[in-house]
PDB file of C-alpha atoms in Angstrom:
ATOM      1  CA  UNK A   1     120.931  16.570 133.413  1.00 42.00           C
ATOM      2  CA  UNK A   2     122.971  13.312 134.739  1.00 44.00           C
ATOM      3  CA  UNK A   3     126.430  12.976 133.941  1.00 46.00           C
ATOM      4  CA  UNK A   4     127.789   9.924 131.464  1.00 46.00           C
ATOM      5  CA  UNK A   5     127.437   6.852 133.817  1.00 46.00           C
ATOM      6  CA  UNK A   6     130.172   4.718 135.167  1.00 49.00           C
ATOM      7  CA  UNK A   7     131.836   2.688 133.070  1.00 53.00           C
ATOM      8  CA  UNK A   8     130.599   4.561 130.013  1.00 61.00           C
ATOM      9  CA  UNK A   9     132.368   3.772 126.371  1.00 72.00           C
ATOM     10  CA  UNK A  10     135.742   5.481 125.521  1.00 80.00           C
ATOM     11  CA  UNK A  11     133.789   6.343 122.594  1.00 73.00           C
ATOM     12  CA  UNK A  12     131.105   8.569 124.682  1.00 69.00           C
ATOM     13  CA  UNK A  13     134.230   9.701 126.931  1.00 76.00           C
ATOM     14  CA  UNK A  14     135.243  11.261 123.605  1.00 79.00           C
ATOM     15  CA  UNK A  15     132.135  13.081 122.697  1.00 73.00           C
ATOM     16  CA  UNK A  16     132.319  14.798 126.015  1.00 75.00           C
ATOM     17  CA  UNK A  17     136.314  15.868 125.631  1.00 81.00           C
ATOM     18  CA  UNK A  18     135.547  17.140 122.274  1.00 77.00           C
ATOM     19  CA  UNK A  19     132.599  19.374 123.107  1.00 73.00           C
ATOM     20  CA  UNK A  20     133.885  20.626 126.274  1.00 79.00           C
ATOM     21  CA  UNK A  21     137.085  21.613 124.518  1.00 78.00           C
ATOM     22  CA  UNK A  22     134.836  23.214 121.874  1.00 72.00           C
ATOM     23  CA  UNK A  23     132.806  24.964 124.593  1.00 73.00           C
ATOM     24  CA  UNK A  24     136.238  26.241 126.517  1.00 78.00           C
ATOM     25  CA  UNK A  25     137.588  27.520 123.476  1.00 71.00           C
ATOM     26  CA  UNK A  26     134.173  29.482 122.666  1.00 67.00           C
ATOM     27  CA  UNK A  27     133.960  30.555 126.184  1.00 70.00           C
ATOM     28  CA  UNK A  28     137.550  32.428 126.334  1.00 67.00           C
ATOM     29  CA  UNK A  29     137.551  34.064 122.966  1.00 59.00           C
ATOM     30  CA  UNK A  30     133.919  35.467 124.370  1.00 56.00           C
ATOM     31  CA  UNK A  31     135.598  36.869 127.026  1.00 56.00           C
ATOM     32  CA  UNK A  32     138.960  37.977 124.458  1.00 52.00           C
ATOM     33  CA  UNK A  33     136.916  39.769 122.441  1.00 48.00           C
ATOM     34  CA  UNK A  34     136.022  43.546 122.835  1.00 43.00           C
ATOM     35  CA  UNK A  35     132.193  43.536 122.703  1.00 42.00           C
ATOM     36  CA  UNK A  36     131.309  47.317 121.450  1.00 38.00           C
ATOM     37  CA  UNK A  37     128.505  45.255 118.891  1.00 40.00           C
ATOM     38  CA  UNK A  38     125.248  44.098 120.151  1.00 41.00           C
ATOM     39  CA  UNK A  39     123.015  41.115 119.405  1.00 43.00           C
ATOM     40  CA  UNK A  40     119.873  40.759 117.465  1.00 44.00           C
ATOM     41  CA  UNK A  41     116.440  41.542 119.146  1.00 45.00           C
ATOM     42  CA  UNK A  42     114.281  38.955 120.430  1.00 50.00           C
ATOM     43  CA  UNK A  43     112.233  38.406 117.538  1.00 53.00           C
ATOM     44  CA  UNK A  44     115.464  37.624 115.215  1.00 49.00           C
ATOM     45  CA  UNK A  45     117.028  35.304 117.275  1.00 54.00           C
ATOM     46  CA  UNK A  46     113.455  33.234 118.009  1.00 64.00           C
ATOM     47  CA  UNK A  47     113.859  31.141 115.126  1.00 68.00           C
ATOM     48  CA  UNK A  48     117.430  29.816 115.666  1.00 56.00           C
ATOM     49  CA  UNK A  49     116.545  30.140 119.650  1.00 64.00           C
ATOM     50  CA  UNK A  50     113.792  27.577 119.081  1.00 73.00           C
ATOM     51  CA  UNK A  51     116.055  25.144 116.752  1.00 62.00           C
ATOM     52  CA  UNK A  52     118.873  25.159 119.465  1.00 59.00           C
ATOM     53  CA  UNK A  53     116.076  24.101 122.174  1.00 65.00           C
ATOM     54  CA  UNK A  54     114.775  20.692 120.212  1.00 65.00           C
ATOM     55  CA  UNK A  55     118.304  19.955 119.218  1.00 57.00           C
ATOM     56  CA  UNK A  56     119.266  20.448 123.011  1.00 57.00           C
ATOM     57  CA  UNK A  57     116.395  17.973 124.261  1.00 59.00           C
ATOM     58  CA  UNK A  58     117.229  15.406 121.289  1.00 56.00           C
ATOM     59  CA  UNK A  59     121.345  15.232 122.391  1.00 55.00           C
ATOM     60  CA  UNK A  60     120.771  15.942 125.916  1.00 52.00           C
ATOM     61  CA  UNK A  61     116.756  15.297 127.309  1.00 50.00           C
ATOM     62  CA  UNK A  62     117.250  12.678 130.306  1.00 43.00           C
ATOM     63  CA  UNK A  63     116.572   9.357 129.330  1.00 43.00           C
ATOM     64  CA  UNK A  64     116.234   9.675 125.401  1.00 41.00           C
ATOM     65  CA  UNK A  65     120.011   8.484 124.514  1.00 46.00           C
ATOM     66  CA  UNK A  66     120.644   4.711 125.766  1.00 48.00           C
ATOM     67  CA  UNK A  67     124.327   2.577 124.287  1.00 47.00           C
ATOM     68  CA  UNK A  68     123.710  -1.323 124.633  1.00 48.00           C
ATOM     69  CA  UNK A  69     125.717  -1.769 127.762  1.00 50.00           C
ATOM     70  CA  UNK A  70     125.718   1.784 129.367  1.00 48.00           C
ATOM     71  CA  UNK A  71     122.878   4.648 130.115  1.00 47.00           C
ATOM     72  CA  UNK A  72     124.360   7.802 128.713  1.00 48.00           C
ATOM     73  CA  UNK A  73     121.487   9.722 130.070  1.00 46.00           C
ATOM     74  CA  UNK A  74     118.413   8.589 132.271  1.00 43.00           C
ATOM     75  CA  UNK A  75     115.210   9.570 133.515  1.00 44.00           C
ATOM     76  CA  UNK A  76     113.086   6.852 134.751  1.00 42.00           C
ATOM     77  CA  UNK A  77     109.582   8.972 133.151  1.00 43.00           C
ATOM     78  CA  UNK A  78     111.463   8.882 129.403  1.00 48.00           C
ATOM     79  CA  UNK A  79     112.446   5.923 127.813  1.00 52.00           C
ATOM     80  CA  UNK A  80     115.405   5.775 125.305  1.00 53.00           C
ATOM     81  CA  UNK A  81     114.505   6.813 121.722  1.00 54.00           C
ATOM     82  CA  UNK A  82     117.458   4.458 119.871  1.00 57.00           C
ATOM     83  CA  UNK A  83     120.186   2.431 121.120  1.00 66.00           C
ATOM     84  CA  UNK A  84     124.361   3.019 119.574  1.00 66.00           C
ATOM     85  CA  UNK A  85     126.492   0.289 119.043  1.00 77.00           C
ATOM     86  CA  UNK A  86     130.169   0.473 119.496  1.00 77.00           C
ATOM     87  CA  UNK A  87     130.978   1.433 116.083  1.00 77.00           C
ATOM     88  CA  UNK A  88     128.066   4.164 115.718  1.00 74.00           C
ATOM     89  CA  UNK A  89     129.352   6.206 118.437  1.00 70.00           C
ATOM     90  CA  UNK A  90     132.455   6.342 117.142  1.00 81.00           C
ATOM     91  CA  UNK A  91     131.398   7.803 113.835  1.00 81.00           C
ATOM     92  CA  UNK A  92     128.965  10.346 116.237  1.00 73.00           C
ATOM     93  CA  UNK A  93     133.000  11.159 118.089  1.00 74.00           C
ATOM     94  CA  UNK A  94     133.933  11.498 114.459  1.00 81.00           C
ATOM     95  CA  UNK A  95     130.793  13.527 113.272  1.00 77.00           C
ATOM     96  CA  UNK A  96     131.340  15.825 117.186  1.00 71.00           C
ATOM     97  CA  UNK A  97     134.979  16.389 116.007  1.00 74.00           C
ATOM     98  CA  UNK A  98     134.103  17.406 112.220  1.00 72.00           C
ATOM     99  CA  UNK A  99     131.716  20.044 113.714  1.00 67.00           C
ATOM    100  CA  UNK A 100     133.545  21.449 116.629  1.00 63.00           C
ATOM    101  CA  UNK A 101     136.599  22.051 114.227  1.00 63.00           C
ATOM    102  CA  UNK A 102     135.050  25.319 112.386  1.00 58.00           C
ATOM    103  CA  UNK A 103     134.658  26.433 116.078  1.00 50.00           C
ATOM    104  CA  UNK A 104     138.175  26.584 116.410  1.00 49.00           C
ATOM    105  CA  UNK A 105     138.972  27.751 113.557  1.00 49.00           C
ATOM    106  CA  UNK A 106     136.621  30.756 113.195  1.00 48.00           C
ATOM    107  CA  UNK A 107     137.732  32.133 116.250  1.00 45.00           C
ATOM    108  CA  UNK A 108     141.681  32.150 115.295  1.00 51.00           C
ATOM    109  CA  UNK A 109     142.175  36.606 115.738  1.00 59.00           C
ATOM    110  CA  UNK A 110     142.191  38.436 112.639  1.00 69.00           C
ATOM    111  CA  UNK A 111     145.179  40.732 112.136  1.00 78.00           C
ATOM    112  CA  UNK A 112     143.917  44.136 110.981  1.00 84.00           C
ATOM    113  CA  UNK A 113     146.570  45.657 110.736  1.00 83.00           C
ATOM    114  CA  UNK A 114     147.395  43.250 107.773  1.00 85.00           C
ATOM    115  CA  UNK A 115     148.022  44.895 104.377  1.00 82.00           C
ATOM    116  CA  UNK A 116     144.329  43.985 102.239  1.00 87.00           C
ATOM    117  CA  UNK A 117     142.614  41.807 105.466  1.00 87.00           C
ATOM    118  CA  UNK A 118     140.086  43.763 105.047  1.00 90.00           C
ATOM    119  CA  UNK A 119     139.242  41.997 101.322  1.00 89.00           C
ATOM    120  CA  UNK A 120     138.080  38.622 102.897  1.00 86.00           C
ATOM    121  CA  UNK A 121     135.240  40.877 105.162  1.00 89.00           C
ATOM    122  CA  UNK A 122     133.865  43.905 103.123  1.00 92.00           C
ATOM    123  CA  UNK A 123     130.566  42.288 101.250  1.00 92.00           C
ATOM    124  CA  UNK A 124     130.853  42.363  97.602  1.00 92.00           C
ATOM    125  CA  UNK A 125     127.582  44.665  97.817  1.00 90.00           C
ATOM    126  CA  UNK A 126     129.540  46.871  99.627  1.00 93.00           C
ATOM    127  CA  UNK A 127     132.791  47.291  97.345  1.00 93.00           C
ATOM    128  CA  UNK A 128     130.943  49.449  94.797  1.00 92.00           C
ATOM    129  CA  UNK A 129     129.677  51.963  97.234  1.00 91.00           C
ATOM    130  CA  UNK A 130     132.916  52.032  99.238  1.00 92.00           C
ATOM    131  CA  UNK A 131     134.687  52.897  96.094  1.00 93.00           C
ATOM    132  CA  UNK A 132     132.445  55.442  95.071  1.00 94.00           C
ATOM    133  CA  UNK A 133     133.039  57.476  98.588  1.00 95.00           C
ATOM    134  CA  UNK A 134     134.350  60.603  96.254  1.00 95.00           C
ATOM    135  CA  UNK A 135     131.295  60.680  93.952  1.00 95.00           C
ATOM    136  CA  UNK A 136     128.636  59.886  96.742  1.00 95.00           C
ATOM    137  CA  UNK A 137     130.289  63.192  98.645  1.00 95.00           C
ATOM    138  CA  UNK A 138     130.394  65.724  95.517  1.00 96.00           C
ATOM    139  CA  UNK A 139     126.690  64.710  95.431  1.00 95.00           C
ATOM    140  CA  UNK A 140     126.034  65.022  98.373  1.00 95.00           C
ATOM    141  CA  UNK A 141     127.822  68.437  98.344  1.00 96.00           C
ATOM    142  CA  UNK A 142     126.170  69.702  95.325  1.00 95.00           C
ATOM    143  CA  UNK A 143     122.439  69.369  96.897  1.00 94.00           C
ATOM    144  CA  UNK A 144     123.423  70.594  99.963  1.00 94.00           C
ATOM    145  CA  UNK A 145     124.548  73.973  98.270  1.00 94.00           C
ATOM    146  CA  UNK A 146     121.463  73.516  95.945  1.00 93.00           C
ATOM    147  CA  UNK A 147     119.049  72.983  98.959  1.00 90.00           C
ATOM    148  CA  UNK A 148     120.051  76.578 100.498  1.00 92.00           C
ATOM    149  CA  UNK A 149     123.231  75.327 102.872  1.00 92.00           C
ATOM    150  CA  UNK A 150     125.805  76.804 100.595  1.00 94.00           C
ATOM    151  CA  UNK A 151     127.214  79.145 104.161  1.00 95.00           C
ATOM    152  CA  UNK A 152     126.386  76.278 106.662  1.00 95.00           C
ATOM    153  CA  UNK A 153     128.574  73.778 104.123  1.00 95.00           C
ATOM    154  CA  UNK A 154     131.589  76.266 103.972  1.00 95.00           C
ATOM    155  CA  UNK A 155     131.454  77.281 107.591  1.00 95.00           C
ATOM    156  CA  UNK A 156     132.695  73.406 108.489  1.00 95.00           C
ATOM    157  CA  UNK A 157     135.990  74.103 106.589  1.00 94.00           C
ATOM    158  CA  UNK A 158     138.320  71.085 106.859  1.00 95.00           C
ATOM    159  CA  UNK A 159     135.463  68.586 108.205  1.00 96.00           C
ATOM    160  CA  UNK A 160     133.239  68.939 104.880  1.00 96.00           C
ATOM    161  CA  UNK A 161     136.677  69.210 102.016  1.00 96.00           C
ATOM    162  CA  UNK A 162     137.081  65.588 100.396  1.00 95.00           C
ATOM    163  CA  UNK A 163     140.567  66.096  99.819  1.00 95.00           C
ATOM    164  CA  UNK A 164     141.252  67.068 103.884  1.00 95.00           C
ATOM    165  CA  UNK A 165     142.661  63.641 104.799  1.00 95.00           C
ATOM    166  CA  UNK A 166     146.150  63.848 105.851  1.00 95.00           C
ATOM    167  CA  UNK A 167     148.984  60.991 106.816  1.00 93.00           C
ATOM    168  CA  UNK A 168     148.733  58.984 110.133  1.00 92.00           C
ATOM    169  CA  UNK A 169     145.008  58.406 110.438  1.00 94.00           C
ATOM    170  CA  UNK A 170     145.406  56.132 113.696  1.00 94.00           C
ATOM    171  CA  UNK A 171     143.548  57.872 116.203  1.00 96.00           C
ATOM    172  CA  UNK A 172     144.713  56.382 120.375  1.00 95.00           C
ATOM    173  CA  UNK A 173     142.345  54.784 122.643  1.00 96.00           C
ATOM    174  CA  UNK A 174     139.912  56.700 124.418  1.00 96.00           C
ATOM    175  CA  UNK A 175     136.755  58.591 124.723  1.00 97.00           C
ATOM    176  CA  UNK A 176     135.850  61.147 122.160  1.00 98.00           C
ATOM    177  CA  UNK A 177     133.283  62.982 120.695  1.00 97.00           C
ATOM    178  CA  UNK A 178     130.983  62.920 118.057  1.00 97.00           C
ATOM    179  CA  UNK A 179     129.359  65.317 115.741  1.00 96.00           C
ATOM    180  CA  UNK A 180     127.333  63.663 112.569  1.00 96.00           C
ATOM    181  CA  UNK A 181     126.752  65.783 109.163  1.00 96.00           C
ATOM    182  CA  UNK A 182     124.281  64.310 106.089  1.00 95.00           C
ATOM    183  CA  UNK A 183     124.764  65.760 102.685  1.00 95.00           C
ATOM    184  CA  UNK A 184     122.502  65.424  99.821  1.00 93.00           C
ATOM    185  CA  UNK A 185     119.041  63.152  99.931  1.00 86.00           C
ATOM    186  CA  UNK A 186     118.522  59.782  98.919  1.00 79.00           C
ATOM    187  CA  UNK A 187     114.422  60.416  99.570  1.00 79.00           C
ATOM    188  CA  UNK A 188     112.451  63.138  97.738  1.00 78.00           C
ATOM    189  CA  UNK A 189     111.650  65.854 100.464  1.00 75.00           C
ATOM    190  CA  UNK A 190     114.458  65.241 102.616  1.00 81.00           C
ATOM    191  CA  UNK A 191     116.876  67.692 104.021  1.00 87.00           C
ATOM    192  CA  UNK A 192     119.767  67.919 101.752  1.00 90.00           C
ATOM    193  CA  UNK A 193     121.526  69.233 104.936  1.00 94.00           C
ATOM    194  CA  UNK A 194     121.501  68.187 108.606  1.00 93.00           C
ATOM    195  CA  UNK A 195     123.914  68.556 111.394  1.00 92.00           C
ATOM    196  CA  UNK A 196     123.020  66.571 114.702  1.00 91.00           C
ATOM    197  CA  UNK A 197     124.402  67.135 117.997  1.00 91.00           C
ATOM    198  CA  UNK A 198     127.426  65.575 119.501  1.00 93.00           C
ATOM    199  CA  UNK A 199     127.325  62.596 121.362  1.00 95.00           C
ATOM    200  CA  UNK A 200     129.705  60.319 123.805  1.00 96.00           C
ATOM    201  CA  UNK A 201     131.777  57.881 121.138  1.00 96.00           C
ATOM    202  CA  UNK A 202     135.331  55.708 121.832  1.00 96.00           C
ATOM    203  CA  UNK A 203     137.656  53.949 120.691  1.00 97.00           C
ATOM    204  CA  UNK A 204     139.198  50.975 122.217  1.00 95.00           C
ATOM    205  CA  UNK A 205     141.209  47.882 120.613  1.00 91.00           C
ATOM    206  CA  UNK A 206     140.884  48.818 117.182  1.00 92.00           C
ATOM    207  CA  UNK A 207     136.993  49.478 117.487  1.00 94.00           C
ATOM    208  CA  UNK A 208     134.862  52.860 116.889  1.00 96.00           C
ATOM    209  CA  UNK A 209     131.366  53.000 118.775  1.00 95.00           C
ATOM    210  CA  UNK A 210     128.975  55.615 118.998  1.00 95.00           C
ATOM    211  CA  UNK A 211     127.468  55.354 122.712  1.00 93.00           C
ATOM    212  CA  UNK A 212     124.618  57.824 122.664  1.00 90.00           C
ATOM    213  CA  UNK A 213     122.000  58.969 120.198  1.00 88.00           C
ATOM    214  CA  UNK A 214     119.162  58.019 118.293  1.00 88.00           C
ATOM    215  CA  UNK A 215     121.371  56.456 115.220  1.00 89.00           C
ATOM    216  CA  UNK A 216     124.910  55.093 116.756  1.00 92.00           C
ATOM    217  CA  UNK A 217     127.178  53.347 114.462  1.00 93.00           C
ATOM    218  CA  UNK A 218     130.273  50.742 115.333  1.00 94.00           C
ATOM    219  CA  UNK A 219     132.784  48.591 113.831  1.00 94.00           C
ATOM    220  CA  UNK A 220     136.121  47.640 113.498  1.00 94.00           C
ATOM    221  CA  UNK A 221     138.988  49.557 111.926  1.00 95.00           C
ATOM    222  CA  UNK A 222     141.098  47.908 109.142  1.00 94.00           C
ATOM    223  CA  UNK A 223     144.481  48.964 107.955  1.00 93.00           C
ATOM    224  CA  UNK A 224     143.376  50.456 104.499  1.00 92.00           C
ATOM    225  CA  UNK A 225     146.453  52.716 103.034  1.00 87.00           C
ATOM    226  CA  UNK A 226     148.763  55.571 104.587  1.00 81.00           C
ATOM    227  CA  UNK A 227     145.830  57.873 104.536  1.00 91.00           C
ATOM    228  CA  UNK A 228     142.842  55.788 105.210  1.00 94.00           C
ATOM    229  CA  UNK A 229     141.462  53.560 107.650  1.00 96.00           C
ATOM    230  CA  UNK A 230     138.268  51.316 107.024  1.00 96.00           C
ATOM    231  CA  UNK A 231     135.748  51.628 109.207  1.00 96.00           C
ATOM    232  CA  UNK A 232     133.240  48.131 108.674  1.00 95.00           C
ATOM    233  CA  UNK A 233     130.544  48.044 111.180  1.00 93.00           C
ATOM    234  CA  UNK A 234     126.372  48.816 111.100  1.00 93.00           C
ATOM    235  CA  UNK A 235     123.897  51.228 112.756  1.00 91.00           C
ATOM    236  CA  UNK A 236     121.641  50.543 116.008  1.00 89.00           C
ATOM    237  CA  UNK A 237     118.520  52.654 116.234  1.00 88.00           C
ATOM    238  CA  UNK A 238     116.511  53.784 119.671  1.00 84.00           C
ATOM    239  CA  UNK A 239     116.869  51.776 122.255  1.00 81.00           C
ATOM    240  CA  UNK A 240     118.910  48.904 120.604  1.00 85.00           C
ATOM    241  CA  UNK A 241     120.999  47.344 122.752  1.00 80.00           C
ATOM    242  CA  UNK A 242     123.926  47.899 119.867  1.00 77.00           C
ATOM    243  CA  UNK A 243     124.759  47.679 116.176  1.00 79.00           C
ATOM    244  CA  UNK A 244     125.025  43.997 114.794  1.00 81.00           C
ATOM    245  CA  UNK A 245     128.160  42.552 113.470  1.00 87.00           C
ATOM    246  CA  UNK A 246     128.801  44.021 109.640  1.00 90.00           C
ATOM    247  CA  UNK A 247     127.158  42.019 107.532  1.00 87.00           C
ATOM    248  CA  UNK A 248     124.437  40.672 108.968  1.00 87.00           C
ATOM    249  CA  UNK A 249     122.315  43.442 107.943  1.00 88.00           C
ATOM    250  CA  UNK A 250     122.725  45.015 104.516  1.00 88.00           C
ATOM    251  CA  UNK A 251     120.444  48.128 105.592  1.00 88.00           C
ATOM    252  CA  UNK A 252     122.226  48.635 108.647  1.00 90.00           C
ATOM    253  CA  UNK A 253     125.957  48.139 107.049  1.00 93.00           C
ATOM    254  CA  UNK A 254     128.075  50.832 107.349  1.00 93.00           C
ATOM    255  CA  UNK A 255     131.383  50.901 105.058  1.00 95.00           C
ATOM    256  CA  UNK A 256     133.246  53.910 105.405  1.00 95.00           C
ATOM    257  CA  UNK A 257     137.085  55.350 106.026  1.00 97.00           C
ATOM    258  CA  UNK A 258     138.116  56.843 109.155  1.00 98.00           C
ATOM    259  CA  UNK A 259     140.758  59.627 108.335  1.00 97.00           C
ATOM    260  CA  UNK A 260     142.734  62.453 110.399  1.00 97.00           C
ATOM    261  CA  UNK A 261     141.840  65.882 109.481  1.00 97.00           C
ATOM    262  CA  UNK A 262     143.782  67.638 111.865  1.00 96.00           C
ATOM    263  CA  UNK A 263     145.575  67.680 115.191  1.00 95.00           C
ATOM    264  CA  UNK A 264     143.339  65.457 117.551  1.00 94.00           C
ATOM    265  CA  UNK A 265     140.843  66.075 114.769  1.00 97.00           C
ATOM    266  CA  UNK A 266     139.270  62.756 112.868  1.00 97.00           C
ATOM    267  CA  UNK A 267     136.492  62.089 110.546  1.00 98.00           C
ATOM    268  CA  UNK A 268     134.204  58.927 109.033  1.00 97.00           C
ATOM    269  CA  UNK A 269     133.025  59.459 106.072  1.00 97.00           C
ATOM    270  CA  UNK A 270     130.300  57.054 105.499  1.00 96.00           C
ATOM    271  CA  UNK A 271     129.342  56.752 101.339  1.00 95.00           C
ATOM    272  CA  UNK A 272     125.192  56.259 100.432  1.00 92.00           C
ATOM    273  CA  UNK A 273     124.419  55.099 104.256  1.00 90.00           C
ATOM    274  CA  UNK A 274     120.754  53.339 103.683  1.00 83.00           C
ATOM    275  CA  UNK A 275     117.695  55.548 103.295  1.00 75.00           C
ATOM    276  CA  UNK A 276     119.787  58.087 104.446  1.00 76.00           C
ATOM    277  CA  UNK A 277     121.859  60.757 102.629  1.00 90.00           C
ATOM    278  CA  UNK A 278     124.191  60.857  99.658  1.00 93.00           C
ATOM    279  CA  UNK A 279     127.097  60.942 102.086  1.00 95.00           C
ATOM    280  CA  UNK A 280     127.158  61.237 106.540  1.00 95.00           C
ATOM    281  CA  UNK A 281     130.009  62.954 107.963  1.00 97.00           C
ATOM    282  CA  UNK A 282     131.007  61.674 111.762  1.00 97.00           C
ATOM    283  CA  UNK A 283     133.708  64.094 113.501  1.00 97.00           C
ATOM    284  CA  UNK A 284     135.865  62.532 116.303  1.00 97.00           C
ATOM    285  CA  UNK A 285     137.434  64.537 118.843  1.00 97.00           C
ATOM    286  CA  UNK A 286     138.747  63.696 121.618  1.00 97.00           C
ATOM    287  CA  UNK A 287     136.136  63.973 124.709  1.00 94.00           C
ATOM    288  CA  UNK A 288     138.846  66.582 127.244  1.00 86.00           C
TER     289      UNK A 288
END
């Protein structure tokens, strides 16, 4: 793709300020950000992949953009589709500004550690199950005993006791470990109990990820009160390359509080996880 040509209109010159300032902006908060979520497979993204492609050959395909006076692009095989007068490019400037704006604006860093932030990101389908983390557990609790892991239940002590949370739930950066517990059954034949093994998990700039295992959740951590932090992130399964960004997927969702049960000794307590159990229990330690 050729460059704007000599001499092109101020107009044009402004287009290409405005979306490379758009693009610079987009670039460095990329590389800001702490990426511990993944993208969507293949298959999701081939719709929107497709729209970006004929929007890309539209703006940018050699030859198909022409001004009266000046070749924007050129290609001596494609001819020019429409020709811009002066005062049309400047509403296209105009119309490149309105929609590079959002751009800037959307990546502006959220403060989490802001009293109620977390109220302009938890999905309103999520508020009723996040506030019903104390039911969803006795539940959960109750068919677990039921279901024949009455010892198994009691033998977990502090890890499995709703009321265990204690002050100071901000856990350091770092590696840790993780240890996942289900209670109760949301499908008719399912285990009503079910401890999995513990896997490689971290922390880092205000982010929880699982890093191993067939189910790994992350998210972010949000100032929630002096007991509780809230944990909003989503699930990858197999051989995902990560969880997607909380809410994007309602099934894959996770809302849940991250609390400190003990020295060096944390907890997630994930409410009604989808077609999974009344209530999943993740244990953080640290990994030394």
């Amino acid at each position: 793709m050729s460059a704007a040509a000599p001499g092109a209109p101020p107009w044009l010159l402004a287009i290409f300020a405005i979306w490379s300032l758009g693009g610079l902006i987009w670039l460095a908060a990329a590389l800001w950000a702490n990426r511990t979520m993944g993208t969507a497979g293949r298959s999701a993204q081939a719709p929107y992949r497709t729209l970006n492609l004929i929007g890309w050959i539209a703006l940018f395909g050699n030859g198909m953009v022409r001004t009266k006076d000046h070749a924007l692009l050129w290609h001596p095989l494609l001819p020019p589709l429409w020709r811009v007068p002066a005062w049309g490019g400047w509403m296209l400037a105009l119309l490149a500004a309105l929609l590079t704006a959002p751009v800037v604006a959307r990546e502006k860093p959220v403060d989490r550690d802001r009293p109620q932030a977390w109220q302009n990101v938890l999905m309103p389908r999520d508020r009723a199950r996040l506030h019903g983390w104390r039911q969803a557990w006795l539940d959960g609790l109750t068919q677990a005993r039921d279901g024949g892991g009455a010892a198994a239940v009691d033998a977990e002590g502090a890890m499995l006791d709703p009321d265990a949370a204690l002050n100071d739930p901000d856990a350091p950066d770092g590696a840790y470990r993780c240890r996942s517990i289900k209670l109760g059954a949301l499908r008719p034949g399912a285990a009503a109990f079910s401890r999995q093994p513990g896997v490689a998990c971290r922390i880092a700039g205000g982010r929880f990820e699982e890093i191993e295992g067939p189910q790994r959740v992350a998210g972010t951590l949000w100032r929630y009160d002096g007991v509780r932090k809230l944990l909003l992130g989503a699930m990858a399964l197999g051989d995902e390359r990560g969880a997607l960004p909380y809410g994007r997927d309602a099934e894959r969702d996770m809302p849940g509080l991250f609390e400190r049960i003990g020295p060096r000794r944390w907890r997630i307590v994930l409410p009604r996880p989808a077609w999974e159990a009344q209530v999943m229990v993740i244990e953080v330690v640290p990994a030394d």
